[in-house]
Coordinates of C-alpha atoms and ligand atoms in Angstrom, one line a residue:
M274 CA -15.3 -44.3 12.7
N275 CA -14.7 -44.6 8.9
I276 CA -14.0 -42.3 6.0
P277 CA -15.3 -42.9 2.5
V278 CA -12.5 -43.7 0.0
V279 CA -12.6 -43.3 -3.8
R280 CA -9.8 -44.6 -6.0
T281 CA -10.9 -43.4 -9.5
I282 CA -11.3 -39.9 -11.0
T283 CA -14.8 -40.8 -12.1
A284 CA -15.9 -41.6 -8.5
L285 CA -14.1 -38.4 -7.2
R286 CA -15.9 -36.3 -9.8
A287 CA -19.3 -37.9 -8.9
K288 CA -18.8 -37.0 -5.3
M289 CA -17.7 -33.4 -6.1
A290 CA -20.7 -33.0 -8.4
A291 CA -23.1 -34.2 -5.6
W292 CA -21.6 -31.6 -3.2
R293 CA -21.9 -28.9 -5.8
R294 CA -25.6 -29.7 -6.3
E295 CA -26.0 -29.1 -2.6
S296 CA -24.0 -25.8 -2.9
L297 CA -21.3 -27.0 -0.6
T298 CA -17.8 -25.6 -0.8
V299 CA -14.9 -28.1 -0.9
A300 CA -11.2 -27.9 0.1
L301 CA -8.5 -30.2 -1.2
V302 CA -5.5 -31.3 0.9
P303 CA -3.0 -33.1 -1.4
T304 CA -0.6 -35.4 0.5
M305 CA 1.6 -38.4 -0.1
G306 CA 0.2 -40.1 3.1
A307 CA 2.1 -41.1 6.2
L308 CA 0.0 -38.3 7.8
H309 CA 1.3 -36.4 10.8
A310 CA 0.2 -33.4 12.8
G311 CA 1.3 -31.1 10.0
H312 CA -1.1 -32.7 7.5
L313 CA -3.9 -32.7 10.1
V314 CA -3.5 -29.0 10.7
L315 CA -4.1 -28.5 6.9
V316 CA -7.3 -30.6 7.2
Q317 CA -8.4 -28.7 10.2
E318 CA -7.8 -25.4 8.4
G319 CA -9.8 -26.8 5.4
L320 CA -12.7 -27.7 7.7
Q321 CA -12.7 -24.1 9.1
R322 CA -12.9 -22.7 5.6
A323 CA -15.0 -25.2 3.6
D324 CA -18.0 -27.4 4.0
R325 CA -16.2 -30.5 2.9
V326 CA -12.5 -31.5 2.9
V327 CA -11.1 -34.1 0.4
V328 CA -7.6 -35.5 1.2
S329 CA -5.6 -37.1 -1.5
V330 CA -3.0 -39.7 -0.6
F331 CA -0.8 -40.5 -3.6
V332 CA 2.9 -41.3 -3.5
N333 CA 3.7 -39.6 -6.7
P334 CA 6.5 -41.5 -8.6
T335 CA 7.3 -38.6 -11.0
Q336 CA 8.6 -36.4 -8.2
F337 CA 11.2 -38.9 -7.0
G338 CA 14.7 -39.1 -8.7
P339 CA 16.1 -42.6 -9.6
Q340 CA 18.3 -42.6 -6.4
E341 CA 15.5 -41.3 -4.1
D342 CA 13.3 -43.1 -1.6
F343 CA 10.1 -43.8 -3.7
A344 CA 10.2 -47.5 -3.0
H345 CA 10.7 -47.0 0.8
Y346 CA 8.5 -44.0 1.2
P347 CA 6.1 -44.9 4.1
R348 CA 2.7 -46.2 2.9
V349 CA 0.3 -46.6 5.8
E350 CA -3.2 -46.2 4.4
T351 CA -5.1 -47.8 7.3
L352 CA -3.5 -45.5 9.8
D353 CA -4.1 -42.5 7.5
R354 CA -7.7 -43.4 7.2
E355 CA -8.2 -43.7 11.0
Q356 CA -6.6 -40.2 11.5
L357 CA -8.7 -38.7 8.8
A358 CA -11.9 -40.2 10.1
N359 CA -11.1 -39.0 13.6
I360 CA -10.5 -35.4 12.5
G361 CA -13.7 -35.3 10.4
A362 CA -12.3 -35.2 6.8
S363 CA -15.0 -35.9 4.3
L364 CA -13.4 -38.1 1.7
L365 CA -10.1 -39.8 0.9
F366 CA -8.9 -39.9 -2.7
A367 CA -6.3 -42.7 -3.0
P368 CA -5.8 -43.5 -6.7
P369 CA -3.4 -46.2 -7.9
V370 CA -0.5 -45.1 -10.1
T371 CA -2.3 -46.5 -13.2
E372 CA -5.2 -44.1 -12.5
M373 CA -3.0 -41.0 -12.4
Y374 CA -0.5 -42.1 -15.1
P375 CA -2.2 -44.5 -17.5
A376 CA -0.2 -46.1 -20.3
G377 CA 0.7 -43.5 -22.9
F378 CA 0.8 -40.6 -20.4
A379 CA 3.0 -38.0 -22.0
T380 CA 2.3 -34.5 -20.6
T381 CA 4.3 -32.6 -17.9
I382 CA 3.9 -29.2 -16.4
T383 CA 7.2 -27.3 -15.9
V384 CA 7.3 -24.0 -14.0
T385 CA 10.3 -21.9 -14.7
G386 CA 11.7 -19.2 -12.4
V387 CA 10.6 -20.2 -8.9
S388 CA 11.4 -23.9 -9.4
E389 CA 15.0 -23.1 -10.3
G390 CA 17.8 -23.2 -7.7
L391 CA 17.3 -24.4 -4.1
C392 CA 15.6 -27.9 -4.3
G393 CA 15.4 -27.5 -8.0
T394 CA 19.1 -27.8 -8.3
F395 CA 19.5 -30.9 -6.2
R396 CA 16.3 -32.7 -7.2
P397 CA 16.1 -32.0 -11.0
A398 CA 12.8 -33.8 -11.7
Y399 CA 11.1 -32.9 -8.5
F400 CA 9.1 -29.7 -9.3
T401 CA 8.0 -30.9 -12.7
G402 CA 6.6 -34.0 -11.0
V403 CA 5.0 -32.0 -8.3
A404 CA 3.5 -29.4 -10.7
T405 CA 2.2 -32.2 -13.0
V406 CA 0.5 -34.2 -10.2
V407 CA -0.9 -31.1 -8.4
T408 CA -2.3 -29.7 -11.7
K409 CA -4.0 -33.1 -12.3
L410 CA -5.4 -33.3 -8.7
L411 CA -6.8 -29.7 -9.0
L412 CA -8.4 -30.4 -12.4
Q413 CA -9.7 -33.8 -11.3
S414 CA -11.4 -32.3 -8.2
L415 CA -11.9 -28.6 -9.1
P416 CA -12.1 -27.6 -5.4
D417 CA -12.8 -24.1 -4.2
M418 CA -9.4 -24.1 -2.4
A419 CA -6.4 -26.3 -1.9
L420 CA -4.2 -26.2 1.2
F421 CA -0.4 -26.6 1.4
G422 CA 2.2 -26.3 4.2
E423 CA 4.8 -23.6 4.3
K424 CA 7.4 -26.2 5.2
D425 CA 7.7 -26.9 1.4
Y426 CA 8.0 -23.2 0.7
Q427 CA 9.5 -23.5 -2.8
Q428 CA 6.8 -26.1 -3.7
L429 CA 4.2 -23.6 -2.5
Q430 CA 5.5 -20.9 -4.7
V431 CA 5.6 -23.3 -7.7
I432 CA 2.0 -24.2 -7.1
R433 CA 0.9 -20.6 -6.7
R434 CA 2.6 -19.8 -10.0
L435 CA 1.1 -22.6 -12.0
V436 CA -2.4 -21.9 -10.7
Q437 CA -2.0 -18.3 -11.8
D438 CA -0.5 -19.1 -15.1
L439 CA -2.9 -21.8 -16.1
D440 CA -6.0 -19.9 -14.8
I441 CA -7.1 -22.7 -12.6
P442 CA -10.0 -21.4 -10.5
V443 CA -8.8 -22.4 -7.0
S444 CA -7.5 -20.4 -4.0
I445 CA -4.2 -21.6 -2.7
I446 CA -4.1 -21.4 1.1
S447 CA -0.8 -21.7 2.9
V448 CA -0.5 -22.9 6.5
P449 CA 2.5 -22.3 8.7
T450 CA 4.9 -25.2 9.5
V451 CA 4.0 -27.4 12.4
R452 CA 7.0 -28.1 14.6
E453 CA 8.1 -30.6 17.3
F454 CA 8.7 -29.4 20.9
D455 CA 12.3 -28.5 19.9
G456 CA 11.5 -26.7 16.7
L457 CA 12.1 -29.6 14.2
A458 CA 9.6 -29.2 11.3
L459 CA 7.3 -32.2 11.1
S460 CA 8.0 -34.4 8.1
S461 CA 7.2 -37.9 7.1
R462 CA 10.9 -38.4 6.5
N463 CA 11.8 -37.6 10.2
A464 CA 11.0 -41.3 10.8
Y465 CA 14.3 -42.1 9.0
L466 CA 16.4 -40.3 11.7
S467 CA 18.3 -42.4 14.3
P468 CA 17.9 -41.2 17.9
E469 CA 21.3 -39.4 17.7
E470 CA 20.4 -37.7 14.4
R471 CA 17.0 -36.8 15.8
R472 CA 18.8 -34.9 18.7
R473 CA 21.0 -33.0 16.2
A474 CA 18.2 -32.2 13.8
M475 CA 16.7 -29.3 15.9
T476 CA 19.8 -27.2 15.1
L477 CA 18.6 -26.6 11.5
Y478 CA 15.6 -24.6 12.8
Q479 CA 17.6 -22.8 15.5
V480 CA 20.1 -21.7 12.9
L481 CA 17.5 -20.5 10.4
R482 CA 15.9 -18.5 13.2
E483 CA 19.2 -16.9 14.1
V484 CA 19.7 -15.9 10.4
S485 CA 16.2 -14.5 10.3
I486 CA 16.8 -12.4 13.5
A487 CA 20.2 -11.3 12.3
V488 CA 19.1 -10.3 8.8
A489 CA 16.0 -8.4 10.2
A490 CA 18.4 -6.6 12.5
G491 CA 20.6 -5.4 9.6
V492 CA 23.3 -8.1 9.2
Q493 CA 24.0 -8.7 5.5
A494 CA 22.3 -11.9 4.3
D495 CA 25.5 -13.5 2.9
M496 CA 27.4 -12.9 6.2
A497 CA 24.5 -14.4 8.2
T498 CA 24.2 -17.5 5.9
D499 CA 28.0 -18.1 5.9
R500 CA 28.0 -18.2 9.7
A501 CA 24.9 -20.4 9.7
R502 CA 26.5 -23.0 7.4
V503 CA 29.4 -23.4 9.8
R504 CA 26.9 -23.8 12.7
V505 CA 24.9 -26.5 10.9
L506 CA 28.1 -28.5 10.0
D507 CA 29.4 -28.1 13.6
A508 CA 26.1 -29.6 14.9
G509 CA 26.8 -32.8 13.0
F510 CA 25.0 -32.4 9.7
N511 CA 27.2 -34.1 7.1
H512 CA 26.3 -31.9 4.1
I513 CA 24.4 -28.8 3.2
D514 CA 22.7 -28.7 -0.2
Y515 CA 21.8 -25.0 0.3
L516 CA 21.2 -22.4 3.0
E517 CA 20.2 -19.1 1.4
V518 CA 18.1 -16.0 1.8
R519 CA 15.6 -15.4 -1.0
D520 CA 12.8 -13.0 -1.8
A521 CA 9.6 -14.3 -0.2
D522 CA 7.6 -14.2 -3.4
T523 CA 9.9 -14.6 -6.4
L524 CA 12.6 -16.6 -4.6
T525 CA 15.3 -14.5 -6.3
P526 CA 18.6 -14.7 -4.3
L527 CA 19.2 -11.8 -1.8
K528 CA 22.6 -10.8 -0.6
G529 CA 23.7 -7.8 1.4
H530 CA 21.0 -5.9 3.4
V531 CA 17.5 -7.2 2.9
R532 CA 14.7 -4.6 2.8
R533 CA 11.7 -6.7 1.6
P534 CA 9.9 -9.7 2.8
A535 CA 12.3 -12.6 2.6
R536 CA 12.7 -16.2 3.6
V537 CA 15.8 -18.2 4.7
L538 CA 15.6 -21.7 3.3
A539 CA 17.8 -24.7 3.8
A540 CA 18.3 -28.3 2.9
A541 CA 20.9 -30.4 4.8
W542 CA 21.7 -34.0 5.3
L543 CA 21.9 -35.9 8.6
G544 CA 23.3 -39.3 7.6
R545 CA 21.1 -40.5 4.8
T546 CA 18.2 -38.2 5.6
R547 CA 17.7 -34.9 3.8
L548 CA 15.9 -32.3 6.0
I549 CA 14.4 -29.1 4.6
D550 CA 13.1 -26.1 6.5
N551 CA 12.6 -22.4 6.1
V552 CA 11.8 -19.3 8.2
P553 CA 10.3 -15.9 7.3
I554 CA 12.5 -12.8 7.6
P555 CA 10.4 -9.7 8.4
P556 CA 11.0 -6.6 6.2
R557 CA 13.3 -3.9 7.6
S558 CA 11.1 -0.9 7.2
D559 CA 13.3 1.0 9.7
V560 CA 16.4 0.5 7.5
S561 CA 14.8 1.3 4.2
S562 CA 13.2 4.5 5.6
M563 CA 16.6 5.5 7.2
D564 CA 18.3 4.8 3.8
S565 CA 15.8 6.8 1.8
K566 CA 16.2 9.8 4.2
A567 CA 20.0 9.5 3.8
N568 CA 19.6 9.3 0.0
S569 CA 17.3 12.3 -0.2
A570 CA 19.6 14.4 2.1
Ligands
PAF69 O1 4.0 -32.0 -0.4 C1 3.6 -33.2 -0.8 O2 3.3 -34.0 0.0 C2 3.7 -33.5 -2.3 O3 4.7 -32.9 -2.9 C3 2.3 -33.2 -3.0 C4 2.0 -31.7 -3.0 C5 1.2 -34.0 -2.3 C6 2.4 -33.6 -4.5 O4 2.7 -35.0 -4.6

C-alpha cells in the first residue's frame, strides 16, 4: 500500500482545492514524524470526523533551542509512510525546510499568556516556533479541523489561542494522551531512554495521577505538588523542570484548594531525556458548594 506525498505548498493547495470541489471535508494532523500509536490515534480520529486526513511531517527547526536535539531527532519517513498508508490517511505533506522557511523568512507568531511559564520558561524559543509553523500549516492547507494530542497540553492551549486570535477558520480537536501499558505517555523521545530509565519513567504518570486524586479530594495543590516532587526525585529522575497545578484553560498557576477544572503538568529529566506529561484534575463541585453554603450562613 502507498500514500501520496506532496512536498510543496502549491501541490498541497492543489490537492485541497480538488477535495473542496468534491465537497469533501479535510482534517490536518501536524506531526514531526517518527510516528507512534499516539499519532495514529489522531489520524483515526480525523478519519472518523472528516472525509480526508492530511498528515504533515516536518521536523521544525525553529522550535528547537541551540542545545536541543534537532540534529538527532528521529527521521524515518519510509516507516511513517507505511504506517500512514496502512491506517488509511489520505495524503502526506512532507516539505523540506526551504519550502517552509525560504531565504528572507522574517515573520514569527508569539502567543503571550498561555505560552509563559511551564515549558515556556525552560524552552524559550519553543512556543514561538510551534505557533509560527502551526499557523503556516493551517494557512497552507486551510483544513476544516486540525487534531492535536493532550500530551502537549500547553502547546494545545497555545494553538487554541492563536487560532482564536488570528480568526483562522479551523476547529481544533484535542485527543487524550495515548499511554504504554504502565502509563508512560507515548512520545518519539521515549526511544532515547535506556532500559533502566524506561523502567523508572512510569513514575511520572503515577505521581501526576496521585496529585490529581489528592487535589480533587481537597488536598491543597501546593502541598500535593511538593510531595510529588520528592516522589519523582526518589524514583531516580535527576531533575524536575516543573511540576505544577494550573487552570485547565488559562494555565494560570493554582495553589491552595482547587475548585475549577485544572491540570497537573510536569517536565522532568531521566538522564539526558526530558519527559513531559499532564493529567486532568476534575473540579470539586462538592467543596465549592460546601464553601458557598458556609459563606452564606
Ligand atoms: O507536537 C508536535 O509534534 C509539534 O510541536 C508540531 C505541532 C507538529 C509543530 O511542529
